[in-house]
Structure formats: C-alpha cells, structure tokens
Amino acid sequence: MNILNSFQSEWLKKRKSMAATLVVVGALFSPLMYLIRLLREYEKLPALYTREQFWITTWNVSWQSMNMLLLPIGIILAVGFVMQIEYNNNAWKQLHSTPQSYATIYFSKFAVLLVMTIQVFVLFNLAVYVVTVIPSVIFGSVPYPTAEMPVGKFLTGNLNYFLHCLPILSLQYLLGFQFRNFLIPLGAGFSVWLVGVISMSWKHSYVFPYLHGGLDIMREMSKSSPPLPIGLNALSLIYFAVFIIAGFVLYVMKAEKG
Amino acid sequence: MNCVETANLTHVFSSGETAVNELNLSVEEGSIYGFLGPNGAGKTTTLKLLLGLLKKQRGEISIFGESIEADRVGILKRVGSIIESPSIYGHLTAVENLRVLQKIYQCPKQRIEEVLDLVDLRTTGSKKARNFSLGMKQRLATAIALLHSPRLLILDEPTNGLDPNGILEMRKLLRKLAHLEGITILISSHILAEIEKLVTHVGIINRGNMVFQGTLESLVEQQERSSYLRFSTSDDHRAAELLKSHKIEPIPNEKGLAIPLVEKETVARINEQLVINKIDVYEILKVRSDLESIFFDVINN
C-alpha cells in the first residue's frame, strides 16, 4: 500500500466536508472584500491603476490580512475539521485496522492538509488577479494596470508565506491527533496566535510560530525593520521539523489507536 | 490449523483494572467462533488487541500463524473488522465510503457493487450515510469489512441495535460467508441466544478470564450433563427420605425435588415406591438447562 493510494483515500474523505468549504471561503474572502473596496472607490481607480507601484500595493494590501489573520485562523480551523472527520465518524479504529503503516497514515493525512493549503494559495492568487482586473472590465475609465507585474517577487513571496504556514499546520496537526475534543487544539491554536499578535511589537516576536507570515509582510512593508538573528524561513522550517517529528513520535507511542 | 491464537494475553488499563488476563484464544480456520461474555468482560479489548488498535502489554498474538507485531500490515490485508459501532463517514454516500477503502486496499472497483449487492444497499444512491438507519449503517460497515475479500472477519457485537429481522439477516449473511467463501469469523456478543444458531465454536470470557472454550457440541454436552429430573409430590420431605434409602440424593428446590437423570425404568420404580408409601406424585419432569443458563452458570462459577 503506497502513500499515493492512502493520499487518494484521505482526499476522498475530505470531499464535501467543512474543510473543503473552508478552502474556498478562506481563499476568496479577502479578494472579495478588496473588490468591494475597489468598486466603492471607483472614481480613484484611474489614478491608482496607472501607478508604477500598483501591483506591489495590491500585493501588500491583499496579503496583509491574509497573513495576519485569515491564514492562521483558517489553518487552525481546517486542520481541526480534517481531524474531526475521523473523530465524529468514530473512524480512527477503522483507519488503523487497514493495512497501512503508521507513517503512511500520518503523512498521507498531512499531505492532504498541505495540498489544501496550496489550493488556498492558488485560488487566492487567481482571485486577487481577477478582482483587480474586474474594474477595468466594468468601468471604461479604469485602464488595465500599466505597471509590469513582478511575477518573480510574487512567486518568491508565495513560497515564503507557504513556508510560514508549515509551523501552524504541523503544530495543529500534532494537537489534533492528541485530543479528541475539537475545542482543545482550536483553543490552543487561537491562544498561540493571539499572544503572537499582542506581542507583535516585541523585538523577539519572531519566536511565535503562528506569526511568521504576519511579521514577514509587516517587515516588507516597513522597509526599515531591524535584522532578525535568524531568517523567518529558516525558523519556520525548524519549527515545522520539530512539530511534525514530535507529532509522529507521540502518535506512534499512543497506547490506543481508535 | 488455528487462524487466530493468543497465548497468555494480558492487558491492564492505566487505572490498574485487568481487562484481559492470561487469555488463550484459539480460533480454528474456517470456523465461526462466538466470543461471548457479559458487558465489560474484556471482549472488545481482546479484539482491539488482535487488530493492533491497543498496544500489546503481555502475551503473544498470532494471526494466520504470524505475529501481529512482525507483520501488522501484511496481516491486516487479510482481515476485515467491525469494532463496536460502525465506522462510516456520514457526509459520504455508501459508494463513496467504499471508494475510500477501495483506494487503500486497491481491490477492483466492481467489488464495490458486489459487496453492496451482498448487503442489499445497492439502491441507496446519493443518500448520505448519516441519514441511514442503524441497520443500514451496520450493513454498510459489513460491506466495508468484506470489500477486500478477507480471510478472517472480526466482528464486535455486529447485531447491536438491530431489530429481530436485522439480526436474522445478519446471521444469514455471515453463515453464507462462512460456508460459501470459507471465511473464518470471530464474532463477539453478550447474548448467547443471538449467535448460538450461527457459531461452530464458543469462547466464554468473564472478567478478562477465559472460562470456557470449545465446540458448540461440547457446550451442548455440558447442557445434557446439567439436565435433571424434578419430582413434585404431596410430601417432599418424606419423598426425599425415601429416595435417599434407594441411594438417590435429591436436591430440594422451590418446585420439588431434583435428582440426576436416571433410566426410565428407575423413574417408574421411584414413582411406584412413592405411591405405595402414600405420597401423591403431582409431576415428574425432565428439566433441561438452556444454553443461556449454562452460559450464566459458566460465568457465575
């Protein structure tokens, strides 16, 4: 039984679930809000759309709320929903009675979460682009943005933000395996995120693993942030490695599976 | 050859309570093994240990002659199970539930239709499993357990919550599987009457200890051995004295005097003696313990 079969099985389970709905809602919420804002201020758009920094501004505005709020909260909820598919249906015992190694079960489920996160990123990027173009299509006075789109910067930015999601995904995943009660991982996740947001101005706020995306975009926007003792990408990867390995060890050591 | 075998299997809960104690379970290949015991006797714990859902603490488990620890994945490829309540994804249809498992087992897709036919769930269409009745859920769980054509089926109280008709159908299905497909079935229950018409072998567990294990015939033999004759007379005290003088030791109970089974000629002679001694005989009855009371006797001993 290879991990691809197990991944397909996990992917089927996720269909029609709350987690699947959350991917779409999470990815489209911020662009839709941005669209409403653009449409309300349509008279300012002709000037805005001809600015040299148009795409950078759009990028920063779109990703700010995403990194600070929607991605951390969305991931906390989505991981909870995915884990609850097994708990609510009393299905852990069945899953563990199938011919799959513990590693296959653990990593195939996590792979589903990774792919869901990638889905959010792809949908979000597409939605931001479509939303930005819509005023040019509706209003004759609004031109298509004249500035060249910094595709390379956007791709690197996406990759960085994806890396910053990994600590949240892996820690929530660890908690989801350990606690049947949905509220415990949810409460723990929100607490870590909230403490991070409150401590945002603290010089060591980078230690909070749920804040890396928010910090990254804030630092990018401020341009005068002091250097960190360790890069956010490296720190995200370290946290991810620690959480995912710890989660697996704790899962394998569980005396009762199901 | 034994399909399932445990040696001195012991499991102690973190509270210190011994759930399974030095259990030696032997399930013959091709048999339908009824694993009986009252609630809390240790049946589910034993079945969970067999499937590796509980970490083994002491003792040995072998399935198909192999240790579950040595080849858990290899063994589980050949085992289907339902433990406690059915594990079904409520937001998916019956076909989708089976597809989730078909991906893992990599069995042919047409097998989904086959097992749905087998459990009579082919017509559920787009109805989500959460809207199924308990009986339908139980049948879907059975279909899931059978999807990969296992050689061993482990079923923990599969008739729980089913109506009498559902129980009958489940019994029919299991018998068919055992006879036509040669699947070994290990089925647990706390009600002997529910499975006595189905099983070939019986294991009775109480407070974690195996108190009886053998064929159904040996349990029936025990039933014969525990049968007795009951005399109801106008003067049981005098009747008892008379029986003792004929070297028969009666046991008085609320309905008369119980004596071990004897030849019919001896019964006639006892009756004659009672009448000669002016003791009216109201009733002579052969009392046969049903399997259920033997089950309770075994447990209570």
Coordinates of N, CA and C in Angstrom, one line a residue, chain A residues 21-203:
Chain A
T21 N -15.0 23.2 2.2 CA -15.7 24.5 2.0 C -14.8 25.7 2.5
L22 N -14.1 25.4 3.6 CA -13.3 26.4 4.2 C -12.2 26.9 3.2
V23 N -11.7 25.9 2.4 CA -10.6 26.3 1.5 C -11.1 27.4 0.5
V24 N -12.3 27.2 0.0 CA -12.8 28.1 -1.0 C -13.2 29.5 -0.3
V25 N -13.9 29.4 0.9 CA -14.3 30.6 1.6 C -13.0 31.4 2.0
G26 N -12.0 30.6 2.6 CA -10.8 31.3 3.1 C -10.0 32.0 2.0
A27 N -10.0 31.3 0.8 CA -9.2 31.9 -0.3 C -9.9 33.1 -1.0
L28 N -11.2 33.1 -1.0 CA -11.9 34.1 -1.7 C -12.4 35.3 -0.8
F29 N -12.4 35.1 0.5 CA -12.9 36.2 1.4 C -12.2 37.5 1.2
S30 N -10.9 37.5 1.4 CA -10.1 38.7 1.3 C -10.2 39.4 -0.1
P31 N -10.0 38.6 -1.2 CA -10.2 39.3 -2.5 C -11.6 39.9 -2.7
L32 N -12.6 39.2 -2.2 CA -14.0 39.8 -2.4 C -14.1 41.1 -1.6
M33 N -13.5 41.2 -0.4 CA -13.5 42.4 0.4 C -12.8 43.5 -0.4
Y34 N -11.7 43.1 -1.0 CA -10.9 44.0 -1.8 C -11.7 44.6 -3.0
L35 N -12.4 43.7 -3.6 CA -13.2 44.0 -4.8 C -14.3 45.1 -4.3
I36 N -14.9 44.8 -3.2 CA -16.0 45.8 -2.7 C -15.3 47.2 -2.5
R37 N -14.1 47.1 -1.9 CA -13.4 48.4 -1.7 C -13.1 49.1 -3.0
L38 N -12.7 48.4 -4.0 CA -12.3 49.0 -5.3 C -13.6 49.6 -5.9
L39 N -14.7 48.8 -5.8 CA -15.9 49.3 -6.5 C -16.5 50.5 -5.8
R40 N -16.3 50.6 -4.5 CA -16.8 51.8 -3.7 C -16.0 53.0 -4.0
E41 N -14.7 52.8 -4.3 CA -13.8 54.0 -4.6 C -13.4 54.0 -6.1
Y42 N -14.4 53.7 -6.9 CA -14.1 53.6 -8.3 C -13.6 54.9 -9.0
E43 N -14.0 56.0 -8.4 CA -13.5 57.3 -9.0 C -12.0 57.5 -8.8
K44 N -11.4 56.8 -7.8 CA -10.0 57.0 -7.6 C -9.1 56.0 -8.4
L45 N -9.9 55.0 -9.0 CA -9.1 53.9 -9.7 C -8.3 54.3 -10.9
P46 N -8.8 55.2 -11.8 CA -7.9 55.5 -12.9 C -6.5 56.0 -12.5
A47 N -6.4 56.8 -11.5 CA -5.1 57.2 -11.0 C -4.3 56.1 -10.4
L48 N -5.1 55.3 -9.6 CA -4.4 54.1 -8.9 C -3.9 53.1 -9.9
Y49 N -4.6 52.8 -10.9 CA -4.2 51.8 -11.9 C -3.1 52.2 -12.8
T50 N -2.7 53.4 -12.8 CA -1.6 53.8 -13.6 C -0.3 54.0 -12.8
R51 N -0.4 53.8 -11.5 CA 0.8 54.0 -10.6 C 1.8 52.9 -10.9
E52 N 3.1 53.3 -10.7 CA 4.2 52.4 -11.0 C 4.2 51.2 -10.0
Q53 N 3.8 51.6 -8.8 CA 3.8 50.6 -7.7 C 2.4 49.8 -7.5
F54 N 1.6 49.9 -8.5 CA 0.3 49.4 -8.4 C 0.2 47.9 -7.9
W55 N 1.0 47.0 -8.6 CA 0.9 45.6 -8.2 C 1.5 45.4 -6.8
I56 N 2.6 46.1 -6.5 CA 3.1 45.9 -5.1 C 2.1 46.3 -4.1
T57 N 1.5 47.5 -4.3 CA 0.4 47.9 -3.4 C -0.7 46.9 -3.2
T58 N -1.1 46.4 -4.4 CA -2.2 45.4 -4.4 C -1.8 44.2 -3.6
W59 N -0.6 43.8 -3.9 CA 0.0 42.6 -3.2 C 0.0 42.8 -1.7
N60 N 0.6 43.9 -1.3 CA 0.7 44.1 0.2 C -0.7 44.2 0.8
V61 N -1.6 44.9 0.2 CA -3.0 45.1 0.8 C -3.6 43.7 0.9
S62 N -3.5 42.9 -0.2 CA -4.2 41.6 -0.2 C -3.5 40.6 0.8
W63 N -2.2 40.6 0.9 CA -1.6 39.6 1.7 C -1.6 40.0 3.2
Q64 N -1.7 41.3 3.5 CA -1.6 41.7 4.9 C -2.7 41.0 5.8
S65 N -3.9 41.1 5.4 CA -5.0 40.5 6.2 C -4.9 38.9 6.1
M66 N -4.4 38.5 4.9 CA -4.3 37.0 4.8 C -3.3 36.5 5.7
N67 N -2.1 37.1 5.8 CA -1.0 36.6 6.6 C -1.3 36.8 8.1
M68 N -1.8 37.9 8.4 CA -2.0 38.3 9.8 C -3.2 37.5 10.4
L69 N -4.3 37.3 9.7 CA -5.5 36.8 10.2 C -6.0 35.6 9.6
L70 N -6.3 35.7 8.3 CA -7.1 34.6 7.6 C -6.3 33.3 7.5
L71 N -5.0 33.3 7.2 CA -4.3 32.1 7.0 C -4.1 31.4 8.4
P72 N -3.6 32.1 9.4 CA -3.5 31.3 10.7 C -4.8 30.8 11.2
I73 N -5.9 31.6 11.2 CA -7.2 31.2 11.7 C -7.8 30.1 10.8
G74 N -7.6 30.3 9.5 CA -8.1 29.3 8.6 C -7.5 27.9 8.7
I75 N -6.1 28.0 8.9 CA -5.4 26.7 9.1 C -5.8 26.0 10.4
I76 N -5.9 26.8 11.5 CA -6.4 26.2 12.8 C -7.7 25.5 12.6
L77 N -8.6 26.2 11.9 CA -10.0 25.6 11.7 C -9.9 24.4 10.8
A78 N -9.2 24.5 9.7 CA -9.2 23.5 8.6 C -8.6 22.2 9.2
V79 N -7.5 22.3 9.9 CA -6.8 21.1 10.5 C -7.8 20.4 11.5
G80 N -8.5 21.3 12.3 CA -9.5 20.8 13.2 C -10.6 20.0 12.5
F81 N -11.1 20.6 11.4 CA -12.2 19.9 10.6 C -11.7 18.6 10.0
V82 N -10.5 18.6 9.5 CA -10.0 17.4 8.9 C -9.8 16.3 9.9
M83 N -9.3 16.6 11.1 CA -9.2 15.6 12.1 C -10.5 15.1 12.7
Q84 N -11.5 16.1 12.7 CA -12.8 15.7 13.2 C -13.5 14.7 12.3
I85 N -13.1 14.7 11.0 CA -13.8 13.7 10.1 C -13.6 12.3 10.7
E86 N -12.5 12.0 11.3 CA -12.3 10.7 11.9 C -13.0 10.6 13.3
Y87 N -12.8 11.6 14.1 CA -13.4 11.6 15.4 C -14.9 11.5 15.3
N88 N -15.5 12.4 14.6 CA -17.0 12.5 14.5 C -17.6 11.2 14.0
N89 N -16.9 10.5 13.1 CA -17.5 9.3 12.5 C -17.0 8.1 13.1
N90 N -16.3 8.3 14.3 CA -15.8 7.1 15.0 C -14.9 6.2 14.1
A91 N -14.1 6.8 13.3 CA -13.5 6.1 12.2 C -12.0 5.8 12.4
W92 N -11.4 6.3 13.5 CA -10.0 6.1 13.7 C -9.7 4.6 13.8
K93 N -10.6 3.8 14.5 CA -10.3 2.4 14.6 C -10.4 1.7 13.3
Q94 N -11.2 2.2 12.4 CA -11.3 1.5 11.1 C -10.0 1.9 10.3
L95 N -9.6 3.1 10.4 CA -8.4 3.6 9.7 C -7.2 2.8 10.1
H96 N -7.1 2.5 11.4 CA -6.0 1.8 12.0 C -6.1 0.3 11.8
S97 N -7.3 -0.2 11.3 CA -7.4 -1.6 11.0 C -7.1 -1.9 9.5
T98 N -6.8 -0.8 8.8 CA -6.5 -1.0 7.4 C -5.0 -1.3 7.3
P99 N -4.6 -2.0 6.2 CA -3.2 -2.4 6.0 C -2.3 -1.2 5.6
Q100 N -2.1 -0.3 6.5 CA -1.2 0.9 6.3 C -0.3 1.1 7.5
S101 N 0.9 1.4 7.2 CA 1.9 1.7 8.3 C 1.4 3.0 9.0
Y102 N 1.9 3.2 10.2 CA 1.5 4.4 10.9 C 2.1 5.6 10.2
A103 N 3.3 5.4 9.6 CA 3.9 6.6 8.9 C 3.0 7.0 7.7
T104 N 2.5 5.9 7.0 CA 1.6 6.2 5.8 C 0.4 7.0 6.3
I105 N -0.3 6.5 7.3 CA -1.5 7.2 7.8 C -1.2 8.6 8.2
Y106 N -0.1 8.8 8.9 CA 0.2 10.1 9.5 C 0.6 11.1 8.3
F107 N 1.4 10.6 7.4 CA 1.9 11.6 6.4 C 0.9 11.8 5.2
S108 N 0.1 10.7 5.0 CA -0.9 10.9 3.9 C -1.9 12.0 4.3
K109 N -2.3 11.9 5.6 CA -3.3 12.9 6.0 C -2.7 14.3 6.0
F110 N -1.4 14.3 6.4 CA -0.8 15.6 6.4 C -0.6 16.2 5.0
A111 N -0.3 15.3 4.1 CA -0.2 15.7 2.7 C -1.5 16.3 2.2
V112 N -2.6 15.8 2.6 CA -3.9 16.4 2.3 C -4.0 17.8 2.7
L113 N -3.5 18.1 4.0 CA -3.5 19.4 4.5 C -2.6 20.4 3.7
L114 N -1.4 19.8 3.3 CA -0.5 20.6 2.5 C -1.1 21.0 1.2
V115 N -1.8 20.0 0.5 CA -2.4 20.3 -0.8 C -3.5 21.3 -0.6
M116 N -4.3 21.1 0.5 CA -5.4 22.1 0.7 C -4.8 23.5 0.8
T117 N -3.7 23.6 1.5 CA -3.0 24.9 1.7 C -2.6 25.5 0.3
I118 N -2.0 24.6 -0.5 CA -1.6 25.0 -1.8 C -2.8 25.5 -2.6
Q119 N -3.9 24.7 -2.5 CA -5.2 25.1 -3.2 C -5.6 26.6 -2.8
V120 N -5.5 26.9 -1.5 CA -5.8 28.2 -1.0 C -4.9 29.2 -1.6
F121 N -3.6 28.9 -1.7 CA -2.7 29.9 -2.3 C -3.0 30.1 -3.8
V122 N -3.3 29.0 -4.5 CA -3.6 29.2 -6.0 C -4.9 30.0 -6.2
L123 N -5.9 29.6 -5.4 CA -7.2 30.2 -5.5 C -7.1 31.7 -5.2
F124 N -6.4 32.0 -4.1 CA -6.2 33.3 -3.6 C -5.5 34.2 -4.6
N125 N -4.4 33.7 -5.2 CA -3.7 34.5 -6.2 C -4.5 34.8 -7.4
L126 N -5.2 33.8 -7.9 CA -6.1 33.9 -9.1 C -7.2 34.9 -8.8
A127 N -7.8 34.8 -7.6 CA -8.9 35.7 -7.2 C -8.4 37.1 -7.1
V128 N -7.2 37.3 -6.5 CA -6.7 38.7 -6.4 C -6.5 39.3 -7.8
Y129 N -6.0 38.5 -8.7 CA -5.8 39.0 -10.1 C -7.1 39.3 -10.8
V130 N -8.1 38.4 -10.6 CA -9.4 38.6 -11.3 C -10.1 39.8 -10.7
V131 N -10.0 40.0 -9.4 CA -10.6 41.1 -8.7 C -10.0 42.4 -9.1
T132 N -8.7 42.4 -9.3 CA -8.0 43.6 -9.7 C -8.4 44.0 -11.2
V133 N -8.6 43.0 -12.0 CA -8.9 43.3 -13.4 C -10.4 43.7 -13.6
I134 N -11.3 43.2 -12.7 CA -12.7 43.5 -12.9 C -13.1 45.0 -13.1
P135 N -12.5 45.9 -12.3 CA -12.9 47.3 -12.5 C -12.5 47.8 -13.9
S136 N -11.4 47.3 -14.5 CA -11.0 47.7 -15.8 C -12.1 47.2 -16.9
V137 N -12.7 46.1 -16.6 CA -13.7 45.5 -17.5 C -15.0 46.2 -17.3
I138 N -15.3 46.6 -16.1 CA -16.7 47.2 -15.8 C -16.6 48.7 -16.2
F139 N -15.6 49.4 -15.8 CA -15.6 50.9 -16.0 C -14.6 51.2 -17.1
G140 N -15.1 51.9 -18.1 CA -14.3 52.2 -19.3 C -13.2 53.2 -18.9
S141 N -13.4 54.0 -17.8 CA -12.4 55.0 -17.3 C -11.2 54.3 -16.6
V142 N -11.4 53.1 -16.2 CA -10.3 52.4 -15.5 C -9.4 51.6 -16.4
P143 N -8.2 51.9 -16.6 CA -7.4 51.2 -17.5 C -6.9 49.8 -16.9
Y144 N -6.4 48.9 -17.8 CA -5.7 47.8 -17.2 C -4.4 48.3 -16.6
P145 N -4.0 47.7 -15.4 CA -2.8 48.3 -14.8 C -1.6 48.4 -15.7
T146 N -1.0 49.6 -15.7 CA 0.1 49.8 -16.7 C 1.4 49.3 -16.2
A147 N 1.6 49.2 -14.9 CA 2.8 48.7 -14.3 C 3.0 47.2 -14.6
E148 N 4.3 46.9 -14.8 CA 4.6 45.5 -15.1 C 4.5 44.6 -13.8
M149 N 3.8 43.5 -13.9 CA 3.6 42.6 -12.7 C 4.9 41.9 -12.3
P150 N 5.4 42.2 -11.1 CA 6.6 41.5 -10.6 C 6.4 40.0 -10.3
V151 N 6.3 39.2 -11.4 CA 5.9 37.8 -11.2 C 6.9 37.1 -10.3
G152 N 8.2 37.3 -10.5 CA 9.2 36.6 -9.7 C 9.1 36.9 -8.2
K153 N 8.8 38.2 -7.9 CA 8.7 38.6 -6.5 C 7.4 37.9 -5.9
F154 N 6.4 37.9 -6.7 CA 5.1 37.2 -6.2 C 5.3 35.7 -5.9
L155 N 6.0 35.1 -6.8 CA 6.3 33.7 -6.6 C 7.1 33.4 -5.4
T156 N 8.2 34.2 -5.2 CA 9.0 34.1 -4.0 C 8.2 34.3 -2.8
G157 N 7.4 35.4 -2.9 CA 6.5 35.7 -1.7 C 5.6 34.6 -1.4
N158 N 5.0 34.0 -2.4 CA 4.1 32.9 -2.1 C 4.8 31.7 -1.4
L159 N 6.0 31.5 -1.9 CA 6.8 30.4 -1.4 C 7.1 30.6 0.1
N160 N 7.5 31.9 0.4 CA 7.8 32.3 1.7 C 6.6 32.1 2.7
Y161 N 5.5 32.6 2.2 CA 4.3 32.6 3.0 C 3.8 31.2 3.2
F162 N 4.0 30.3 2.2 CA 3.7 28.9 2.4 C 4.6 28.3 3.5
L163 N 5.9 28.6 3.4 CA 6.8 28.1 4.5 C 6.3 28.5 5.9
H164 N 5.8 29.8 5.9 CA 5.4 30.3 7.3 C 4.1 29.6 7.7
C165 N 3.4 28.9 6.8 CA 2.2 28.1 7.2 C 2.5 26.8 7.8
L166 N 3.7 26.3 7.5 CA 4.1 24.9 7.9 C 4.1 24.8 9.5
P167 N 4.7 25.7 10.2 CA 4.6 25.5 11.7 C 3.2 25.4 12.2
I168 N 2.3 26.3 11.7 CA 0.9 26.3 12.1 C 0.3 24.9 11.8
L169 N 0.4 24.5 10.5 CA -0.1 23.2 10.1 C 0.4 22.1 11.0
S170 N 1.7 22.0 11.2 CA 2.2 20.8 11.9 C 1.9 20.8 13.4
L171 N 1.8 22.0 14.0 CA 1.5 22.0 15.5 C 0.0 21.7 15.7
Q172 N -0.8 22.3 14.8 CA -2.3 22.0 14.9 C -2.5 20.5 14.6
Y173 N -1.7 19.9 13.7 CA -1.9 18.5 13.4 C -1.5 17.6 14.6
L174 N -0.4 18.0 15.2 CA 0.1 17.3 16.4 C -1.1 17.3 17.4
L175 N -1.6 18.5 17.7 CA -2.7 18.6 18.7 C -3.9 17.9 18.3
G176 N -4.2 17.9 17.0 CA -5.4 17.2 16.5 C -5.4 15.7 16.7
F177 N -4.2 15.1 16.6 CA -4.0 13.7 16.9 C -4.1 13.4 18.3
Q178 N -3.8 14.3 19.2 CA -3.7 14.0 20.6 C -5.1 14.2 21.3
F179 N -5.9 15.1 20.8 CA -7.1 15.5 21.5 C -8.3 15.2 20.7
R180 N -9.2 14.5 21.2 CA -10.5 14.2 20.6 C -11.4 15.4 20.5
N181 N -11.3 16.2 21.6 CA -12.2 17.4 21.8 C -11.7 18.4 20.8
F182 N -12.5 18.8 19.9 CA -12.2 19.8 18.8 C -11.7 21.1 19.5
L183 N -12.3 21.5 20.6 CA -12.0 22.8 21.2 C -10.6 22.9 21.8
I184 N -10.0 21.8 22.1 CA -8.6 21.9 22.7 C -7.6 22.4 21.7
P185 N -7.4 21.7 20.5 CA -6.5 22.3 19.5 C -6.9 23.6 19.0
L186 N -8.2 23.9 18.9 CA -8.7 25.2 18.5 C -8.3 26.3 19.5
G187 N -8.6 26.0 20.8 CA -8.3 27.0 21.8 C -6.8 27.2 21.9
A188 N -6.0 26.1 21.8 CA -4.5 26.3 21.9 C -4.0 27.1 20.7
G189 N -4.5 26.8 19.5 CA -4.1 27.5 18.3 C -4.4 29.0 18.4
F190 N -5.6 29.3 18.8 CA -6.0 30.7 18.9 C -5.2 31.4 19.9
S191 N -4.9 30.7 21.0 CA -4.1 31.3 22.1 C -2.7 31.7 21.6
V192 N -2.1 30.7 20.9 CA -0.7 31.0 20.4 C -0.7 32.1 19.4
W193 N -1.7 32.1 18.6 CA -1.8 33.2 17.5 C -2.1 34.5 18.2
L194 N -3.0 34.6 19.2 CA -3.4 35.8 19.8 C -2.2 36.4 20.6
V195 N -1.5 35.5 21.4 CA -0.4 36.0 22.1 C 0.7 36.6 21.2
G196 N 0.8 36.0 20.0 CA 1.8 36.4 19.0 C 1.4 37.8 18.5
V197 N 0.1 38.0 18.2 CA -0.4 39.3 17.7 C -0.2 40.4 18.7
I198 N -0.5 40.1 20.0 CA -0.3 41.0 21.1 C 1.1 41.4 21.2
S199 N 2.0 40.4 21.0 CA 3.4 40.7 21.2 C 4.1 41.2 19.9
M200 N 3.4 41.6 18.9 CA 3.9 41.9 17.6 C 5.0 42.9 17.7
S201 N 4.9 43.9 18.6 CA 5.9 45.0 18.6 C 7.1 44.6 19.4
W202 N 7.1 43.4 20.1 CA 8.2 43.0 20.9 C 9.3 42.6 19.9
K203 N 10.6 42.8 20.3 CA 11.7 42.6 19.4 C 11.9 41.1 19.1

